[in-house]
mmCIF file of C-alpha atoms in Angstrom:
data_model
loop_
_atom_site.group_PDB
_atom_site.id
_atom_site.type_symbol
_atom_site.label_atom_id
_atom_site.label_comp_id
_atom_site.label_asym_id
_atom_site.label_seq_id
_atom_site.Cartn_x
_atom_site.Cartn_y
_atom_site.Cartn_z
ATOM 1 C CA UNK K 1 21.537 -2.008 29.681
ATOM 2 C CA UNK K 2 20.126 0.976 30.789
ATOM 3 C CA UNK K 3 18.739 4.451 30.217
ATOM 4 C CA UNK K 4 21.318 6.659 28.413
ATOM 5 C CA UNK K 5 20.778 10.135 27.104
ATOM 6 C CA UNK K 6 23.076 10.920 24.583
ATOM 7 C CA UNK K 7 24.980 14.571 24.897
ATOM 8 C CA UNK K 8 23.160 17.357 22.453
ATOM 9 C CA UNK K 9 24.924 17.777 19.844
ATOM 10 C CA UNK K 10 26.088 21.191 18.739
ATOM 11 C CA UNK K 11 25.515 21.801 14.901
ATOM 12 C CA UNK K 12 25.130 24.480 13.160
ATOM 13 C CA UNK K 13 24.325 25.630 9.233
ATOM 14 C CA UNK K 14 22.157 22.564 8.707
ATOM 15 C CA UNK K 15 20.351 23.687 5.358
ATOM 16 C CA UNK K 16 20.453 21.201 2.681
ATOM 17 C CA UNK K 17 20.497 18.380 5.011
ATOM 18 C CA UNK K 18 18.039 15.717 5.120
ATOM 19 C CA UNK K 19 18.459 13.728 8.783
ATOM 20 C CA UNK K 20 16.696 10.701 8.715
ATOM 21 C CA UNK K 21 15.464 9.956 12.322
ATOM 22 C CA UNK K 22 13.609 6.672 14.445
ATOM 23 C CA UNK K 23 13.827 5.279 17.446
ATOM 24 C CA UNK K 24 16.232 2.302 17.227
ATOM 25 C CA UNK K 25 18.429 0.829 14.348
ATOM 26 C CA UNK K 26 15.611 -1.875 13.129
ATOM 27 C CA UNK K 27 13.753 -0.727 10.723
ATOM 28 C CA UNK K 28 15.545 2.182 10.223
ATOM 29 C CA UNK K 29 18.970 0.662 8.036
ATOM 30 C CA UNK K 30 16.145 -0.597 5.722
ATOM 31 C CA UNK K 31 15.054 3.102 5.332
ATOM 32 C CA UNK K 32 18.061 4.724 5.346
ATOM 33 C CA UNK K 33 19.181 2.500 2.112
ATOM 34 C CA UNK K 34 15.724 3.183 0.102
ATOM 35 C CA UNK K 35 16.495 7.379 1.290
ATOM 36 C CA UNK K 36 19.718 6.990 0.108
ATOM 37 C CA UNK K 37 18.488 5.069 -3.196
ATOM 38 C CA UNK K 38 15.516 7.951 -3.961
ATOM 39 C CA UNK K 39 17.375 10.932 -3.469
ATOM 40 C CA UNK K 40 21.221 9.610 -5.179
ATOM 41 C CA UNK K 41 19.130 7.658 -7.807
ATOM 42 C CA UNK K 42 21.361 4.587 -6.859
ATOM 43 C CA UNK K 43 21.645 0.960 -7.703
ATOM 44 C CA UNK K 44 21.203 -1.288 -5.420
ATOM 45 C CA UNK K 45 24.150 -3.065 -6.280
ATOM 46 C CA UNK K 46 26.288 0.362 -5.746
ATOM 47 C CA UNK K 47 24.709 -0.034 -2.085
ATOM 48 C CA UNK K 48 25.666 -2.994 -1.496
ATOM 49 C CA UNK K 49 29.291 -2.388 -2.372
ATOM 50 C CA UNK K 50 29.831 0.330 0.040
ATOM 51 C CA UNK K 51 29.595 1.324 3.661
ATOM 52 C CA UNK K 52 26.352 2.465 3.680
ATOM 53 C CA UNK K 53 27.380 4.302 7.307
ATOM 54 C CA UNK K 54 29.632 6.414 5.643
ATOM 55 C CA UNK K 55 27.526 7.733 3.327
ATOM 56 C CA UNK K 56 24.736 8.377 6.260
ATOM 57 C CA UNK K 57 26.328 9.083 9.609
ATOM 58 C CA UNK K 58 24.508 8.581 12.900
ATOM 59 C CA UNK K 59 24.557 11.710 14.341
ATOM 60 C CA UNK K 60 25.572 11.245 18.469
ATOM 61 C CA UNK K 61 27.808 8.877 17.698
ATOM 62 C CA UNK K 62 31.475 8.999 18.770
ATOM 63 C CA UNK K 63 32.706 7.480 15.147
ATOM 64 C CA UNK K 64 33.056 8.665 12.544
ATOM 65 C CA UNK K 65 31.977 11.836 14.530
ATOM 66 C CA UNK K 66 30.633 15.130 13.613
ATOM 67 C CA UNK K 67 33.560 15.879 11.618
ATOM 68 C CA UNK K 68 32.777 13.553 9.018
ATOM 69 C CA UNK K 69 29.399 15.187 9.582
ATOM 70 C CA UNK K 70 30.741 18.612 8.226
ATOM 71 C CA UNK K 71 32.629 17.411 5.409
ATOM 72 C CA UNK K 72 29.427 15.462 3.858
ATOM 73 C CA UNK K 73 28.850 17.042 0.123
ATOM 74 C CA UNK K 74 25.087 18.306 0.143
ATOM 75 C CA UNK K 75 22.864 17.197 -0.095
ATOM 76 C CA UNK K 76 23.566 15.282 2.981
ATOM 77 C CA UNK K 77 21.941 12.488 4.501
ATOM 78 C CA UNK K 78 22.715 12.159 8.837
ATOM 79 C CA UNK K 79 21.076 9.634 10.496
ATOM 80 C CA UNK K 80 19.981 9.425 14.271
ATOM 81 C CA UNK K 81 17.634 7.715 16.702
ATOM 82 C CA UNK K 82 17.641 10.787 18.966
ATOM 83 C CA UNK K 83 14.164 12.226 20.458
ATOM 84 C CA UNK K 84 12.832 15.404 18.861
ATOM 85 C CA UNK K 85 13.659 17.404 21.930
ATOM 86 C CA UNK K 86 17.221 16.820 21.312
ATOM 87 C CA UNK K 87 17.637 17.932 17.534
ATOM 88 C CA UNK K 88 19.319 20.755 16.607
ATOM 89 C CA UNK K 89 17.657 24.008 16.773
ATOM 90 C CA UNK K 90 18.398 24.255 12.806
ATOM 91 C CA UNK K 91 15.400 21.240 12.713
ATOM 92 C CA UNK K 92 13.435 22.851 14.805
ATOM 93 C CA UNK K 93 13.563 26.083 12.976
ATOM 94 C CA UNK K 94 12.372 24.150 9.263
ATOM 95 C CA UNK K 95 16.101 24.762 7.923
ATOM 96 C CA UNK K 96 16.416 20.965 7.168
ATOM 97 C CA UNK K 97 14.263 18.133 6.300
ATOM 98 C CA UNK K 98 13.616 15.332 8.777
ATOM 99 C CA UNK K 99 12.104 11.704 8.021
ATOM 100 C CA UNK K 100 10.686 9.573 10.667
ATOM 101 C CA UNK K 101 9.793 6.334 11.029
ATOM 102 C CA UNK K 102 7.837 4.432 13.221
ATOM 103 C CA UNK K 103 7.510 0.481 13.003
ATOM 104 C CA UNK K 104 5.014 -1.199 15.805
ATOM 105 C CA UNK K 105 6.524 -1.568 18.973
ATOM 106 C CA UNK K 106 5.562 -5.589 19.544
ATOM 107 C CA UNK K 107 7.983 -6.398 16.079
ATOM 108 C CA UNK K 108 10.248 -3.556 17.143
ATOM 109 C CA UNK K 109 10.878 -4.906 20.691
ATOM 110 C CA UNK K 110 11.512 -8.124 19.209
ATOM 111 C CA UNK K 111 13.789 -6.977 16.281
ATOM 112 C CA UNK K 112 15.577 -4.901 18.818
ATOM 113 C CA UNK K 113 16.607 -8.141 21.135
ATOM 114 C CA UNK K 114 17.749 -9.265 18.265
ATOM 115 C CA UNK K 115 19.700 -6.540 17.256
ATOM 116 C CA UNK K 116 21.481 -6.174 21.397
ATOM 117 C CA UNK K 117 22.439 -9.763 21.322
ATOM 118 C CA UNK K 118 24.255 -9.390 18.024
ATOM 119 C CA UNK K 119 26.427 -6.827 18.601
ATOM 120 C CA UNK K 120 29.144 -7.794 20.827
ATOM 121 C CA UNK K 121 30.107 -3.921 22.133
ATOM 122 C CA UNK K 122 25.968 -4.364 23.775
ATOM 123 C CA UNK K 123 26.783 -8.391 24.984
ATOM 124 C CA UNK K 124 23.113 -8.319 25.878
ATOM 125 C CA UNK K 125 22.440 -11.892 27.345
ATOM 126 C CA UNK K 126 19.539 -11.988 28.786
ATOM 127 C CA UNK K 127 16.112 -13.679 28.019
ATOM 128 C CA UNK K 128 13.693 -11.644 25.846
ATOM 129 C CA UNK K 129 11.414 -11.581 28.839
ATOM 130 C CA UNK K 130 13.400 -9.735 30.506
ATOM 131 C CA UNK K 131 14.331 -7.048 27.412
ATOM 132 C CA UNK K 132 10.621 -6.482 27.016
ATOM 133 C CA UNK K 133 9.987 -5.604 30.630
ATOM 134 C CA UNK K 134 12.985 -2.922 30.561
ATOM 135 C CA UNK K 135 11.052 -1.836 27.258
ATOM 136 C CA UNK K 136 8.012 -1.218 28.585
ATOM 137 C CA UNK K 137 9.452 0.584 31.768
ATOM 138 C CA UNK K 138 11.250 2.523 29.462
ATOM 139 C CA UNK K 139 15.100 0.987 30.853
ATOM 140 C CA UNK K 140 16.530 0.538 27.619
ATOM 141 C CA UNK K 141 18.727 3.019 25.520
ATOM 142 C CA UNK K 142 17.538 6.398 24.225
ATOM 143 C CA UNK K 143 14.622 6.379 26.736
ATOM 144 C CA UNK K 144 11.056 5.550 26.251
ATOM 145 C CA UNK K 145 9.788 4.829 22.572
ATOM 146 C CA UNK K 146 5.903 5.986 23.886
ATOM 147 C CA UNK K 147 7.515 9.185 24.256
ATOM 148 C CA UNK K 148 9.788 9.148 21.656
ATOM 149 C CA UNK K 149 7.354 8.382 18.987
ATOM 150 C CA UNK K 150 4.521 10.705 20.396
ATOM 151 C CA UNK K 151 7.224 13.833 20.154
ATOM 152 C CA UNK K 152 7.376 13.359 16.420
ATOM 153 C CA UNK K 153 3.490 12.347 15.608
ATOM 154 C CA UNK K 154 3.170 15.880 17.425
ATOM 155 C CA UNK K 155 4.874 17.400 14.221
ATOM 156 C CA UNK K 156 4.165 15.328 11.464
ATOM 157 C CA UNK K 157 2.205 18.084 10.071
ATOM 158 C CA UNK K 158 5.191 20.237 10.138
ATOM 159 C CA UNK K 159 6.206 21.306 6.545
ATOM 160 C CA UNK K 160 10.292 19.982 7.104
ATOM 161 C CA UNK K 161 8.745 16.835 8.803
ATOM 162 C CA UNK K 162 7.333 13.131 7.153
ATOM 163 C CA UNK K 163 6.080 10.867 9.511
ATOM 164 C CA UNK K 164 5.969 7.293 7.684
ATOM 165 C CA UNK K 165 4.862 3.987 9.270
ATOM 166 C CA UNK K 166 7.923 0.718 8.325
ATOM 167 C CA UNK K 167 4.581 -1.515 7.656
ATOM 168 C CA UNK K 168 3.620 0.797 5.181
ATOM 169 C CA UNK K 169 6.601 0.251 3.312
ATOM 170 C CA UNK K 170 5.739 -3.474 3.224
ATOM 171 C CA UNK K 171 2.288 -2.613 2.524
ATOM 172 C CA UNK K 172 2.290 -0.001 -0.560
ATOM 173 C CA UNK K 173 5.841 0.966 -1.101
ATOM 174 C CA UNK K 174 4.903 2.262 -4.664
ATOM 175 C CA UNK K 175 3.245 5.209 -2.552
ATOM 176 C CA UNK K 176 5.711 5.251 -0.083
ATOM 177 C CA UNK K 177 8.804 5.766 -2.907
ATOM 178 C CA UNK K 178 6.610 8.855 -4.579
ATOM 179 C CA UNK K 179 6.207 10.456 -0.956
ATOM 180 C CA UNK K 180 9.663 10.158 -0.284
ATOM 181 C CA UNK K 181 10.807 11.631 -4.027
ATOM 182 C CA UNK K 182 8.538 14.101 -3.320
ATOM 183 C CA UNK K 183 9.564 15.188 0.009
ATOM 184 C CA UNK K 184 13.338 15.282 -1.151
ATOM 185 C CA UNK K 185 12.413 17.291 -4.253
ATOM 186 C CA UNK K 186 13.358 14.163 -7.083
ATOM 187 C CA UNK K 187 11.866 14.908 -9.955
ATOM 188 C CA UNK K 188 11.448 11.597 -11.708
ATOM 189 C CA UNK K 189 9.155 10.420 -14.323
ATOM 190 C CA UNK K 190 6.965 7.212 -14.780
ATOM 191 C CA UNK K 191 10.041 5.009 -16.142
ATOM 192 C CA UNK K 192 12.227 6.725 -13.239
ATOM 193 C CA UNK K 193 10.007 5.511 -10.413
ATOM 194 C CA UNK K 194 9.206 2.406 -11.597
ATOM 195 C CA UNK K 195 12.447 2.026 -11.972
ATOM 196 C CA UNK K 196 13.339 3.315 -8.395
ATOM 197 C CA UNK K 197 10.464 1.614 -7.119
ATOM 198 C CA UNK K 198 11.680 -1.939 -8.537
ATOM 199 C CA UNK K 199 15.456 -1.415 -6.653
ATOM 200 C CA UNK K 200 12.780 -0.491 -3.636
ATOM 201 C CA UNK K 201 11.562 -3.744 -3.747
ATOM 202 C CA UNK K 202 14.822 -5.544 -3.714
ATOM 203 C CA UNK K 203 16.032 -3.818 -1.000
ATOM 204 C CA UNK K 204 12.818 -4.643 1.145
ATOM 205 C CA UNK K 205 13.107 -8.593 0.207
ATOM 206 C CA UNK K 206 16.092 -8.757 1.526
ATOM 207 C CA UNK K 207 15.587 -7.375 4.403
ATOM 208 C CA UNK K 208 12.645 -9.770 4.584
ATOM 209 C CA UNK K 209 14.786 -12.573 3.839
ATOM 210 C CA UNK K 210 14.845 -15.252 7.412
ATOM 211 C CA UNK K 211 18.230 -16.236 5.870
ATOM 212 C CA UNK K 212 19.958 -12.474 5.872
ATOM 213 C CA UNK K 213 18.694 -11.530 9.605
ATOM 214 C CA UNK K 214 18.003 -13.574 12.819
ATOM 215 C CA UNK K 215 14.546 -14.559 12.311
ATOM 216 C CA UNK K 216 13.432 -12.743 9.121
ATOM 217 C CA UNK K 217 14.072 -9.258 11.638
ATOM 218 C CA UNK K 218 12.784 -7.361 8.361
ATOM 219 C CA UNK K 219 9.286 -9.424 8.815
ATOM 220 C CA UNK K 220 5.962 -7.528 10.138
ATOM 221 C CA UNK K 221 4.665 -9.975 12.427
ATOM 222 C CA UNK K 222 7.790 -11.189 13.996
ATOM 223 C CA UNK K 223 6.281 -11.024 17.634
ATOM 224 C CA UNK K 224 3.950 -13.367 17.021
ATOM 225 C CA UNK K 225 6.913 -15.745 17.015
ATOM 226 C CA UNK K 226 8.238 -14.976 20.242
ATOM 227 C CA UNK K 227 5.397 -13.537 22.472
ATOM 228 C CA UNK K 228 3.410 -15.292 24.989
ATOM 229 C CA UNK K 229 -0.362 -14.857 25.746
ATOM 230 C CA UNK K 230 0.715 -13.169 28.888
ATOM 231 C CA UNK K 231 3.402 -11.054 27.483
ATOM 232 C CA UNK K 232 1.261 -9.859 24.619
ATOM 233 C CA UNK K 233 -1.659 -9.090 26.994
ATOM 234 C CA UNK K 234 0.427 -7.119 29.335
ATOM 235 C CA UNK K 235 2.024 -5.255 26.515
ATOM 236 C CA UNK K 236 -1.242 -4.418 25.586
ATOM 237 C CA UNK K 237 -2.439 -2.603 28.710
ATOM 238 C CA UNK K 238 1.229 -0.906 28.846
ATOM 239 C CA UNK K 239 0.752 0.377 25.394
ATOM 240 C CA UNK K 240 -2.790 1.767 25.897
ATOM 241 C CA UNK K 241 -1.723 3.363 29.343
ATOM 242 C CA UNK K 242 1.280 5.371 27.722
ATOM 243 C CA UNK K 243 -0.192 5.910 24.506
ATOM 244 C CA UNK K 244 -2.879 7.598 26.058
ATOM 245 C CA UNK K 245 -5.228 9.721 24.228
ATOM 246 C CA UNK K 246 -2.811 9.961 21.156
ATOM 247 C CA UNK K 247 -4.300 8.884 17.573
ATOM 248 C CA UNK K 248 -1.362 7.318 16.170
ATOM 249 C CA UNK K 249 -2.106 3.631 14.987
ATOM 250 C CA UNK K 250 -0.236 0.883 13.706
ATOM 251 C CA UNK K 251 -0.835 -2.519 12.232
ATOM 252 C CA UNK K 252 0.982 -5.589 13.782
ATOM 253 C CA UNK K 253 0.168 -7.570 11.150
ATOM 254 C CA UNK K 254 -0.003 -7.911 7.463
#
């Protein structure tokens, strides 16, 4: 493993399209399926039936590729974990919509392992130890998360820009469901959103559930499964020298 900065990729005539963005795939698949529920008004069941990749597209990837990309009916749904200096100009101009999400970086780190060692194109074998020191010297894919997650609190106030926190989601996702409808333009009534609200739910308990992913990966809290005194400790004096002076918080436990 090591640092890899995907190509920019060129596209163009992004109106109408809502990219969802964070840093790595945990935490994220869980949003992209409760996106994909609040703005198609879908079952859960219908999710679970198809590829849920096809419908949102990651963005540098090689497959299915950008011309999949193109053909998407609007309004379309791309996916990425690429850093805000990469997007496409069209995002930086307002043109599209882009949701972020942040999750804390001890359950992250740990949900990330995870995620390395189960995929057999990363064959990641080595001890978590180890995967949490390339973390923290910012040695893993896509870069650094402290930067990564500091470029898009820098535009959460941005009009084409919502910033949400994955323990949030756990916390209050009634909230969470109305911010998202009303960032994506739903118009839905009481019975609507409870309604969407409830299929939330399901989708979060499952990804919640220690019997669907390695170790409950869905779980806030995971780290304290998995980190020592030490590692936690040092973590802790990395994370306050690269967060630096920035105000974004996060809760590492519920």
């Amino acid at each position: 493993i090591g640092v890899r900065t995907p190509p920019r990729p060129r596209l163009t005539n992004l109106p109408e399209r809502t990219p969802r963005w964070g840093f790595s795939p945990p935490g994220t698949g869980l949003l992209q399926e409760v996106v994909y529920l609040v703005s198609q008004g879908a079952d859960p069941d219908e999710i679970g039936l198809m590829n849920i990749d096809e419908q949102l597209p990651v963005l540098e990837y090689p497959q299915p590729g950008l011309d999949i990309i193109k053909e998407l009916t609007s309004p379309r749904l791309i996916k990425s974990h690429l850093p805000y200096r990469f997007l496409p100009s069209d995002l930086h101009n307002g043109d599209s919509k882009v949701i972020y999400m942040a999750r804390n970086p001890k359950d992250l780190v740990v949900s990330y392992y995870q995620f390395h060692r189960s995929l057999r194109t990363m064959s990641y074998r080595g001890t978590f130890q180890e995967f949490c020191r390339r973390f923290m010297n910012d040695k893993l894919g896509y870069g650094s998360w402290f930067e990564h997650v500091q470029e898009f609190w820098e535009h959460r106030m941005d009009s084409n820009v919502l910033f949400l926190k994955y323990e949030d989601m756990h916390r209050d996702l009634v909230t969470m469901v109305e911010q998202l409808a009303r960032f994506l333009g739903v118009s839905c009534d009481k019975a609507q959103l409870e309604a969407l609200t409830e299929h939330c739910h399901q989708l979060v308990d499952q990804c919640c559930n220690a019997e669907a992913l390695p170790v409950g990966r869905g779980r806030v809290g995971l780290w304290k499964d998995i980190f020592t005194v030490s590692m936690n400790e040092k973590f802790d004096l990395v994370y306050k020298q690269k967060m630096g002076k920035c105000d974004l918080t996060f809760d590492f436990y519920l």
